[in-house]
Tab-separated table of C-alpha atoms and ligand atoms in Angstrom:
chain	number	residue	atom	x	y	z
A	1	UNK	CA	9.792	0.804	9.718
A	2	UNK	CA	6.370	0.323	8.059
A	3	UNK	CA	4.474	-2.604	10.247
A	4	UNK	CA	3.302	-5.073	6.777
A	5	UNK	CA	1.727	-7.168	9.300
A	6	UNK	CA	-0.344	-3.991	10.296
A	7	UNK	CA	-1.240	-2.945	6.800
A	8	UNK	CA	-2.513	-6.366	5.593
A	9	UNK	CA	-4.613	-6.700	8.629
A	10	UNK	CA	-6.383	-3.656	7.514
A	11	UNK	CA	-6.541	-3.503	3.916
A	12	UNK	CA	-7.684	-7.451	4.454
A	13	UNK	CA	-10.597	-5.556	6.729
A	14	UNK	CA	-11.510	-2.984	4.130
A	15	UNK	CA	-11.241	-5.038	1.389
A	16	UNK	CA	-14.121	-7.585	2.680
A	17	UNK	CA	-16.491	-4.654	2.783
A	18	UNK	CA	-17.937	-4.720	-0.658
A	19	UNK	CA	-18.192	-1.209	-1.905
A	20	UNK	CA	-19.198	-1.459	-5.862
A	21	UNK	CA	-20.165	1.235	-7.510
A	22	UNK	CA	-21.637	1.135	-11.087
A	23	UNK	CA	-24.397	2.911	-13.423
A	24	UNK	CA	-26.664	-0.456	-13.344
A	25	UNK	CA	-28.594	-0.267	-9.984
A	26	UNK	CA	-28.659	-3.870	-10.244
A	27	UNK	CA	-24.956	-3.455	-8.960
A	28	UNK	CA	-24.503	-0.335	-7.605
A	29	UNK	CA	-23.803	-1.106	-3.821
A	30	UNK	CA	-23.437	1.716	-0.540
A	31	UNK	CA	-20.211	2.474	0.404
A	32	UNK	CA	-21.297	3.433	4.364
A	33	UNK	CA	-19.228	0.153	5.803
A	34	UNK	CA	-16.055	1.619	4.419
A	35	UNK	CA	-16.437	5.039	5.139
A	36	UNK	CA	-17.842	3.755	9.023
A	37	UNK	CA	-14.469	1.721	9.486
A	38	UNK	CA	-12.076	4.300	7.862
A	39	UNK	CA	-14.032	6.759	10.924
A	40	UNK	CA	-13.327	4.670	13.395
A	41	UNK	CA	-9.888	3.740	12.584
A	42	UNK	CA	-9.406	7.540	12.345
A	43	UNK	CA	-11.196	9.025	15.372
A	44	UNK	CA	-9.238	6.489	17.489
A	45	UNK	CA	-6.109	7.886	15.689
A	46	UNK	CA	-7.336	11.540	17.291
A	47	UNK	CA	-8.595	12.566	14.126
A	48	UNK	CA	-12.338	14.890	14.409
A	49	UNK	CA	-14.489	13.134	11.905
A	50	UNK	CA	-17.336	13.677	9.494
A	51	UNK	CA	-19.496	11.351	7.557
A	52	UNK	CA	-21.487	13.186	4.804
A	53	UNK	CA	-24.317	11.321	2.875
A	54	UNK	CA	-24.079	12.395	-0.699
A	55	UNK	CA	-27.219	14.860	-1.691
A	56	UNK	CA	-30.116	12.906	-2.471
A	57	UNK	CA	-28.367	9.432	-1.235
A	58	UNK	CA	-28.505	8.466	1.641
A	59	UNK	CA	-26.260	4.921	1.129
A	60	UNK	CA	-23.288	6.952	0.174
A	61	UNK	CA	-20.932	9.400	1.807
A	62	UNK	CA	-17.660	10.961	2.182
A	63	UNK	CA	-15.277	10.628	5.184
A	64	UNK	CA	-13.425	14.027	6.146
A	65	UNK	CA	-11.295	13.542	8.865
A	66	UNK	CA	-8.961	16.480	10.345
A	67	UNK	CA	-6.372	16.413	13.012
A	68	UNK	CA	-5.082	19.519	14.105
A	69	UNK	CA	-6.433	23.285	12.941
A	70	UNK	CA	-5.769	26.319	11.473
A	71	UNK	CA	-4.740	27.351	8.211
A	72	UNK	CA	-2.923	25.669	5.308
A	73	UNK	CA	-2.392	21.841	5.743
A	74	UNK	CA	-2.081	18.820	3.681
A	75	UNK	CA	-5.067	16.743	2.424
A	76	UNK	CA	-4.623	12.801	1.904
A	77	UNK	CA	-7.873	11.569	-0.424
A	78	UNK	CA	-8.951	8.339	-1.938
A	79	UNK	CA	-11.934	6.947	-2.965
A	80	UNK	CA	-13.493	3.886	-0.908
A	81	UNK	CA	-15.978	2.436	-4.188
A	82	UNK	CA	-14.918	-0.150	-6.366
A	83	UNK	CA	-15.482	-1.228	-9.837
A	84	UNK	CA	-17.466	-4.484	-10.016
A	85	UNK	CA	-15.823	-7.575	-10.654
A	86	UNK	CA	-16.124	-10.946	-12.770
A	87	UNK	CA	-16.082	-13.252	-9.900
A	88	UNK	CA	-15.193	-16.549	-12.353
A	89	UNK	CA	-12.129	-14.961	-13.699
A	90	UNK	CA	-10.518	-14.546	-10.092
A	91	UNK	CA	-8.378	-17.217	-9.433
A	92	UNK	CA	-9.569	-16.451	-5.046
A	93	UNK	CA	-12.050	-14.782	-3.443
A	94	UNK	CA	-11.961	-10.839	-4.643
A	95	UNK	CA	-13.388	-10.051	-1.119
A	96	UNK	CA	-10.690	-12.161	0.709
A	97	UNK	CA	-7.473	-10.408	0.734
A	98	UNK	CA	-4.247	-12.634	-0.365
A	99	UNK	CA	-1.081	-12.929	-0.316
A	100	UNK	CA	0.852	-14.517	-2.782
A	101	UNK	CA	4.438	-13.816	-4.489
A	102	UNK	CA	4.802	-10.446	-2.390
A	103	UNK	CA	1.792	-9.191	-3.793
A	104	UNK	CA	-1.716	-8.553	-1.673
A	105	UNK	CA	-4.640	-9.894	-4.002
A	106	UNK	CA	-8.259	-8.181	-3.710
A	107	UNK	CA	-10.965	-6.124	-5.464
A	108	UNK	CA	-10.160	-2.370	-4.594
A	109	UNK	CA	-6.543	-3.559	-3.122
A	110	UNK	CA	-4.582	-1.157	-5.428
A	111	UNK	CA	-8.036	1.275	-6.878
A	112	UNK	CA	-7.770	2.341	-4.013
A	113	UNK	CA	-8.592	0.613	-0.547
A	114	UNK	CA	-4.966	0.422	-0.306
A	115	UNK	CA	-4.225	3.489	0.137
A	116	UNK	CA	-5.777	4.284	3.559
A	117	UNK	CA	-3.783	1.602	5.693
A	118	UNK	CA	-0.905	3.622	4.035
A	119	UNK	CA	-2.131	6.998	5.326
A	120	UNK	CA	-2.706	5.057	9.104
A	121	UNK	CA	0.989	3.907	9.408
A	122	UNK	CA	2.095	7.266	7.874
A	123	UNK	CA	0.109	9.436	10.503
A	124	UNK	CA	1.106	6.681	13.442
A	125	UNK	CA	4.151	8.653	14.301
A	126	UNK	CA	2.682	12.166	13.915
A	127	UNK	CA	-0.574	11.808	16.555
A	128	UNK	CA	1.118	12.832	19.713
A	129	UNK	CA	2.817	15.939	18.424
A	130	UNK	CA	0.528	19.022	17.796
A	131	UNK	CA	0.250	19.764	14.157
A	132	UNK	CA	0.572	23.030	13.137
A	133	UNK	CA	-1.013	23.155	10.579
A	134	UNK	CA	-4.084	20.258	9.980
A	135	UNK	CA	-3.805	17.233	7.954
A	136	UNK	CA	-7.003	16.179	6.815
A	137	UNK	CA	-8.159	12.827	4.879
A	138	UNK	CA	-11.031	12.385	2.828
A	139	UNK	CA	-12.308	9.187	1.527
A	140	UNK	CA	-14.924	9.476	-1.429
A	141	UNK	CA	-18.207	7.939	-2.801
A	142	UNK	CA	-18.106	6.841	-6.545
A	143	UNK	CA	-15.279	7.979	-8.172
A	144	UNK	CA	-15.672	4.994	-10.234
A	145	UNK	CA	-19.256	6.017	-11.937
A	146	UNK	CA	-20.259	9.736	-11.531
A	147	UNK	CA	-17.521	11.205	-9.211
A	148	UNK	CA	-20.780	12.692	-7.221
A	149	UNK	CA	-18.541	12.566	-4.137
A	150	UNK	CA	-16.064	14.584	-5.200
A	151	UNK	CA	-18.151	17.156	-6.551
A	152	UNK	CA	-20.466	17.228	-3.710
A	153	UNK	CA	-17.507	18.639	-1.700
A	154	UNK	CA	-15.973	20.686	-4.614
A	155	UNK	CA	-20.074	22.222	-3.949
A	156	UNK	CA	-20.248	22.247	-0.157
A	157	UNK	CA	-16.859	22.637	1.618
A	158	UNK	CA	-14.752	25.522	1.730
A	159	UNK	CA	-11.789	24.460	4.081
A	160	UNK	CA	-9.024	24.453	1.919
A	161	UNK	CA	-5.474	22.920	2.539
A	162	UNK	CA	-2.162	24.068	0.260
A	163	UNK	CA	-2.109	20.529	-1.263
A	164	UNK	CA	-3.501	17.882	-1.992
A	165	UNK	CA	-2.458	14.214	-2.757
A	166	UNK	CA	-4.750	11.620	-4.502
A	167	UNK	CA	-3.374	8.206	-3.719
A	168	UNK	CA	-4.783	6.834	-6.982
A	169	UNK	CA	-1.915	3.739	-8.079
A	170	UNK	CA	0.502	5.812	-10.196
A	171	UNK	CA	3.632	3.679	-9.216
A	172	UNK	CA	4.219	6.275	-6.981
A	173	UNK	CA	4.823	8.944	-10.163
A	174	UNK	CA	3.604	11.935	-9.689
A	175	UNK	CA	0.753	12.877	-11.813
A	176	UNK	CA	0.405	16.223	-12.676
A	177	UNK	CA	-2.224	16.234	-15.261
A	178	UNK	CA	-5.009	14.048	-17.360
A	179	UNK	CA	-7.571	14.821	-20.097
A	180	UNK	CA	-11.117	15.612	-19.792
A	181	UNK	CA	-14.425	13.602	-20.564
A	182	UNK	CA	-17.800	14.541	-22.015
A	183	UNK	CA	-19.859	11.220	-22.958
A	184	UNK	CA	-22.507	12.938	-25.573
A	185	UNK	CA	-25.240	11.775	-27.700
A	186	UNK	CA	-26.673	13.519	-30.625
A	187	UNK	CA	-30.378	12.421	-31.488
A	188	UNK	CA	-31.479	13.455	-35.048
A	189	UNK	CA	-35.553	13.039	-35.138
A	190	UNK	CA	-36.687	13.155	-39.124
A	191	UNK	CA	-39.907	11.291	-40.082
A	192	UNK	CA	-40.749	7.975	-40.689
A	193	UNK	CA	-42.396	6.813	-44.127
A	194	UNK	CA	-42.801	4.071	-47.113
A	195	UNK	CA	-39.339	3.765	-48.461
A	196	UNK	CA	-40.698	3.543	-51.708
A	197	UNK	CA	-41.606	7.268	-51.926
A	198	UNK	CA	-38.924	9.481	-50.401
A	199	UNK	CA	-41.322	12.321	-50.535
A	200	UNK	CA	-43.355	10.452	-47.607
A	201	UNK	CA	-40.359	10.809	-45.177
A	202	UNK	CA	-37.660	12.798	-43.810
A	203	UNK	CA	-34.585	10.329	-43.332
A	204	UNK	CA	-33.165	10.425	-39.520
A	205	UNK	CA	-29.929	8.348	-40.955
A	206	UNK	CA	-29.099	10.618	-44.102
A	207	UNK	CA	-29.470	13.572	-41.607
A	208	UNK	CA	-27.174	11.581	-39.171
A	209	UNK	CA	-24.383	11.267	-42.083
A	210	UNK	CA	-24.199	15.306	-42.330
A	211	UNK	CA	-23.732	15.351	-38.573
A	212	UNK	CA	-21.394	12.804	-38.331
A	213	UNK	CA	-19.281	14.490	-41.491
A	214	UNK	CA	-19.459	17.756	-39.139
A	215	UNK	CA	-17.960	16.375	-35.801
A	216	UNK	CA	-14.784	14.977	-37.207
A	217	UNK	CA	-14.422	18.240	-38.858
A	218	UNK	CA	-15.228	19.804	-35.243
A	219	UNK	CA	-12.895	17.239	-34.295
A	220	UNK	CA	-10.011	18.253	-36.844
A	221	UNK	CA	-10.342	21.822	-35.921
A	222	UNK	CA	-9.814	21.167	-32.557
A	223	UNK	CA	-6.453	18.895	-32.846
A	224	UNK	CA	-5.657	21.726	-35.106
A	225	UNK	CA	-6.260	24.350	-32.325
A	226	UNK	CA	-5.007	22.414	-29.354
A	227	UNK	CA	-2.157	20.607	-28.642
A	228	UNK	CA	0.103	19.286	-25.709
A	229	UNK	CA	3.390	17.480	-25.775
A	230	UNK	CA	2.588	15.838	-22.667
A	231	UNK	CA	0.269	13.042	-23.188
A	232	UNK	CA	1.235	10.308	-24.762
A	233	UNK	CA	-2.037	11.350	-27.362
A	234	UNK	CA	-0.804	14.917	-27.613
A	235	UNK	CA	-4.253	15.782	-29.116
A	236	UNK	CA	-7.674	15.857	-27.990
A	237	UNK	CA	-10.174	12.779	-29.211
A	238	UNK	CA	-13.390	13.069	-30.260
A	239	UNK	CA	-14.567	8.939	-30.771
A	240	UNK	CA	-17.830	7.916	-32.407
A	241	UNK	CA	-18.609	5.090	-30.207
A	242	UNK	CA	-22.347	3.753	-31.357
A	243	UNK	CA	-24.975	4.683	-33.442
A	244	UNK	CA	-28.621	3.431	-33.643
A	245	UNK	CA	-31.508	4.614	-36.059
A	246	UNK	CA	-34.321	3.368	-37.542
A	247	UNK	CA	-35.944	-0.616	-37.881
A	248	UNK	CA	-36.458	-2.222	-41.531
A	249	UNK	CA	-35.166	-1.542	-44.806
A	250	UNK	CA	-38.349	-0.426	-45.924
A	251	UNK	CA	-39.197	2.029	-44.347
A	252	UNK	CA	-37.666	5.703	-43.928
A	253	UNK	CA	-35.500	5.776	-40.943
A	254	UNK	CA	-37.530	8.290	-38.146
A	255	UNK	CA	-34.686	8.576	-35.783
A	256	UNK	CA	-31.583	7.874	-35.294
A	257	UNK	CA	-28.888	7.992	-31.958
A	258	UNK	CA	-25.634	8.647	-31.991
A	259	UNK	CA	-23.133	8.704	-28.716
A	260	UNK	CA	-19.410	9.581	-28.807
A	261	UNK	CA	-16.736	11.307	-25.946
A	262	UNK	CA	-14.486	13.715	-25.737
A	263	UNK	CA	-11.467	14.162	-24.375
A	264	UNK	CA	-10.500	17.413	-23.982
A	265	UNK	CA	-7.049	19.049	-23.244
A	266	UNK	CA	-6.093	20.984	-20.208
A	267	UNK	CA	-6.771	24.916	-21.189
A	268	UNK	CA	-10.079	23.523	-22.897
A	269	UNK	CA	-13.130	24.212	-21.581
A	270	UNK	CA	-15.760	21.652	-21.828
A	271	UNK	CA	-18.958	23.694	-21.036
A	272	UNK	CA	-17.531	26.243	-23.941
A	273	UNK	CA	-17.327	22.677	-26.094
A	274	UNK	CA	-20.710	21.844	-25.698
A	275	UNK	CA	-21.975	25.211	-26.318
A	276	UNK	CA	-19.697	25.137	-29.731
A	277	UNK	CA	-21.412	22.062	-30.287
A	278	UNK	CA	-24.984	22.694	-29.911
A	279	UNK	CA	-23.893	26.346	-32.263
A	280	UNK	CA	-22.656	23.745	-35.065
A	281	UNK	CA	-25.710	21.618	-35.034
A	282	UNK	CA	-28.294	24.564	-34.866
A	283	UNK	CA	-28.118	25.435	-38.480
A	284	UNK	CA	-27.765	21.740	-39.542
A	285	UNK	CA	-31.099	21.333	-37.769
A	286	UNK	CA	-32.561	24.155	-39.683
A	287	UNK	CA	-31.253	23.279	-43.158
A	288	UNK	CA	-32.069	19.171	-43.205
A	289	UNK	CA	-35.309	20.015	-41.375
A	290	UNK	CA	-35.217	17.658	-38.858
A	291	UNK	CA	-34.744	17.784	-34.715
A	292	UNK	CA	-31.278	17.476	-33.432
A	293	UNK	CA	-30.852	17.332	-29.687
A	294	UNK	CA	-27.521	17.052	-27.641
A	295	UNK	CA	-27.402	15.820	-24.596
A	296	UNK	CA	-24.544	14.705	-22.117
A	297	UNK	CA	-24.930	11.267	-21.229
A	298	UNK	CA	-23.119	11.643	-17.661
A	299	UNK	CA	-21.764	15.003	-15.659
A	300	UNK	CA	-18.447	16.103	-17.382
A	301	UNK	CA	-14.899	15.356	-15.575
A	302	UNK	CA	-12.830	18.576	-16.491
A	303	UNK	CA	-9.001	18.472	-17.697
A	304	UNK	CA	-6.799	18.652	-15.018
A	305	UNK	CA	-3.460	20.151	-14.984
A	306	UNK	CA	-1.053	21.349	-11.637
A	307	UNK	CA	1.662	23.634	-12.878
A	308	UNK	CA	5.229	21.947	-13.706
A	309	UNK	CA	6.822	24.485	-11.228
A	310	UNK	CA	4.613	24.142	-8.092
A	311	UNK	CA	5.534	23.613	-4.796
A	312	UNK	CA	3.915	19.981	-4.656
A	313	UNK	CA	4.721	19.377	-7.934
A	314	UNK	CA	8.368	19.921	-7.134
A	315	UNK	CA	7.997	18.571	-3.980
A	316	UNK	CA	6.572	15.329	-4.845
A	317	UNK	CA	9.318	14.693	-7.913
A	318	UNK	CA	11.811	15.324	-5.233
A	319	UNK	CA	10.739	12.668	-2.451
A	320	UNK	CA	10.195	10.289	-5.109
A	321	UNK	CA	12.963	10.482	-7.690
A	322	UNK	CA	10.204	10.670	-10.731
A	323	UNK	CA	9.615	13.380	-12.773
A	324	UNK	CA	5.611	14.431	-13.492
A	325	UNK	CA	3.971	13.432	-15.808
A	326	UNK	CA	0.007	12.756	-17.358
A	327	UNK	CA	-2.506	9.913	-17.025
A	328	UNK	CA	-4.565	8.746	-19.090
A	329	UNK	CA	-7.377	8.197	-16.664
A	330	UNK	CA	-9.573	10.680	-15.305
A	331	UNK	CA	-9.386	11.503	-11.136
A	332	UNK	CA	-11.209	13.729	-8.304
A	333	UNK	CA	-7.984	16.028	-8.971
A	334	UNK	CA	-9.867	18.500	-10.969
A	335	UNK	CA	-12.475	18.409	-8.545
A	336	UNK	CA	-9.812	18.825	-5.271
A	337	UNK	CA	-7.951	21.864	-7.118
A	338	UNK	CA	-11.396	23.653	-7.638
A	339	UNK	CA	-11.211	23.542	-3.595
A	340	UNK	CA	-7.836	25.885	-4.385
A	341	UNK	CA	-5.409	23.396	-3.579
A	342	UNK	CA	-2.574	22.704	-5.368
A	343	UNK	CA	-2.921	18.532	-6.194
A	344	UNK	CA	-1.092	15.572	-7.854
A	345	UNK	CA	-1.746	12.147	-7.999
A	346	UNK	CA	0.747	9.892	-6.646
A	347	UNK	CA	-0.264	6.611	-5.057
A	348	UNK	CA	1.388	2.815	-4.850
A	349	UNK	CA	0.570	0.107	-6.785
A	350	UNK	CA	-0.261	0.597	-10.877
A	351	UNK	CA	-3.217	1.612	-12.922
A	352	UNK	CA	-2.873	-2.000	-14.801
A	353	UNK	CA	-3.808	-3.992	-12.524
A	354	UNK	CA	-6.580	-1.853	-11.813
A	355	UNK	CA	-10.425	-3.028	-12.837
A	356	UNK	CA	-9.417	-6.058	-13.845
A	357	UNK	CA	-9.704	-10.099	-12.076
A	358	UNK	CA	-6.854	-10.709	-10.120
A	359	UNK	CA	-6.165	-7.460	-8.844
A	360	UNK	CA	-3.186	-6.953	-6.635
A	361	UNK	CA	-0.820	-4.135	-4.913
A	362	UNK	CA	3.285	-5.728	-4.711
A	363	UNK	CA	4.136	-5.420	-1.076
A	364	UNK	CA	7.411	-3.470	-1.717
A	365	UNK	CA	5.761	-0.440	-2.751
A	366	UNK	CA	4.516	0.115	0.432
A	367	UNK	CA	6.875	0.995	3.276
A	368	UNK	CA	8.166	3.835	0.615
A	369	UNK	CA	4.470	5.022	0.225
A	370	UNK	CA	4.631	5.569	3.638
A	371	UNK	CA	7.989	6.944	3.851
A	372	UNK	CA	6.581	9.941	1.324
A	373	UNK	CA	3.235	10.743	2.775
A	374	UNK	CA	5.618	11.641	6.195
A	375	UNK	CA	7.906	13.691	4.259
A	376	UNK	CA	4.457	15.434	2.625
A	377	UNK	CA	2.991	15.759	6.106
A	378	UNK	CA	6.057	16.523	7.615
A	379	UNK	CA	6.690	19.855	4.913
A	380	UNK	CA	3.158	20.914	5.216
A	381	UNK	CA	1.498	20.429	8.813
A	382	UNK	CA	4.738	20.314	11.233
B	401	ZN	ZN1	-9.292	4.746	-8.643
């Protein structure tokens, strides 16, 4: 039996711990009080604990904590940031955890503080038994903005479990793959001049047209190429999302900004897209005789996809009655299966209440959260 009383106590204590991460410094917060309790909680559990500050910042870290040793294992991860939050549209206090109609209200409460006070009343029964083979959680710094947590230890670690569960909410479905995303801009430098005299210039937004005429031909060729049945978008995207270029109607437009994504399907590479990319736009350049520059706007997340017929994958449809299937959000699974552990996603609570006011995880998908993560631990550490 899952202690609720138990769980609220301690998602109530994580969830008062502001931990927002965002690209704007002016929000951007350290997620060391969340990582410091999770610690605690698990070195008095027996775990051995670790508390890495991300490279080059010194307000953020990862949590690995292990109990037991040897080879092969399970790994339990989750991120401890948040996204921020629009404090008038709450109807209570985001940092106040609540209960109300069998649900807990909070900022992070289902993406994802909740998930840890599952993982503590899963690994309750286990302590006193020797493992044999090591369970190990790990609780991340911003997933939410650059995922530098995540690939920090993709960089630095090599202990490697068989699996690996991300308790990002999926309902508890397993998740078994998502998309990639590359956030690019394409700058297009011409020259400026009187508009009255074409000769004086070299038009930035003319140039832009050509360029914009080529990526949704790149971007045809590619749904052409590359297709999979199992996302609900069975295609990858390629999205012009803003454009900016020159400053008065008079004069020829100097430069001119353009910044779109792409999502990219698993078996697509997205360094080898960037590359294809930067080929197109070479001879472009060359024949409009202007500067065109590509640049990423943030690190890359790569597709992610865990075989249909794995062990976990198998093992995760069978403890929870739900087939596999995609997301269309991005996770640290890529980033965990780079480690060479087989991953899924599969987590309580749902993806729509996620980053949004009123956020909430129902109470009654709890005690069977629990219930799985001891079947998972059981299969791969006992
Ligand atoms: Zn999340």
């Amino acid at each position: 039996m899952t202690d609720l009383k138990q769980y609220r106590q301690a998602l109530g204590q994580l969830v008062a711990l502001p931990s927002v991460s965002c690209a704007s410094p002016r929000l951007d917060m350290s997620n060391r009080q969340v990582v410091d309790l999770l610690a605690n909680w698990f070195a008095d559990l027996g775990f051995k604990t670790q508390v890495e500050a991300l490279p080059g910042q010194p307000n953020k870290a990862n949590l690995i904590a292990t109990l037991g040793s040897g080879e092969g294992g399970l790994v339990l991860a989750g991120h401890t940031d948040t996204v921020p939050f629009d404090e008038h549209s709450w109807d209570q206090d985001p940092f106040k955890l609540t209960e109300k109609h069998d649900r807990l209200y909070g900022l992070g409460a289902t993406d994802m503080k909740g998930f840890f006070p599952v993982i503590l009343a899963a690994v309750k029964d286990f302590r006193h038994k020797p493992l044999k083979a090591p369970l190990t959680i790990i609780a991340t710094a911003d997933e939410e903005t650059s995922m530098a947590g995540a690939r920090a230890l993709a960089k630095q670690h090599h202990h490697q479990a068989r699996a690996a569960i991300i308790g990002e909410p999926t309902g508890l479905k397993p998740i078994r793959m998502h998309k990639g995303i590359m956030m690019e801009a394409v700058h297009v430098r011409g020259h400026s001049g009187h508009s009255s005299d074409p000769a004086l210039g070299n038009n930035a937004l003319e140039a832009m047209n050509i360029v914009m005429a080529d990526l949704l031909s790149f971007r045809h060729e590619l749904q052409s190429k590359y297709q999979h049945a199992g996302f609900a978008v069975t295609v990858p995207t390629l999205n012009l999302g803003c454009i900016h270029g020159g400053d008065n109607p008079n004069r020829i437009c100097g430069d001119c900004e353009l910044q779109f994504d792409l999502r990219s399907l698993p078996g697509m590479d997205n360094q080898q897209l960037h590359a294809e990319l930067d080929h197109r736009l070479a001879p472009l350049a060359q024949r409009l005789n202007v500067d065109i520059t590509l640049r990423s706007l943030f690190d890359d997340v790569p597709a992610f996809e865990q075989a249909a017929d794995s062990q976990l994958v198998l093992q995760c449809e069978a403890l929870t009655g739900n087939a596999a299937v995609s997301a269309a959000f991005a996770t640290e699974a890529p980033f965990l299966q780079q480690l060479g552990m087989e991953t899924v996603v599969l987590g309580p609570g749902s993806i729509d209440q996620a980053h949004q006011p009123n956020e909430f995880i129902p109470l009654d998908q709890i005690a069977p959260a629990v219930t799985v993560l001891q079947q998972l631990i059981r299969h791969y550490c006992c």
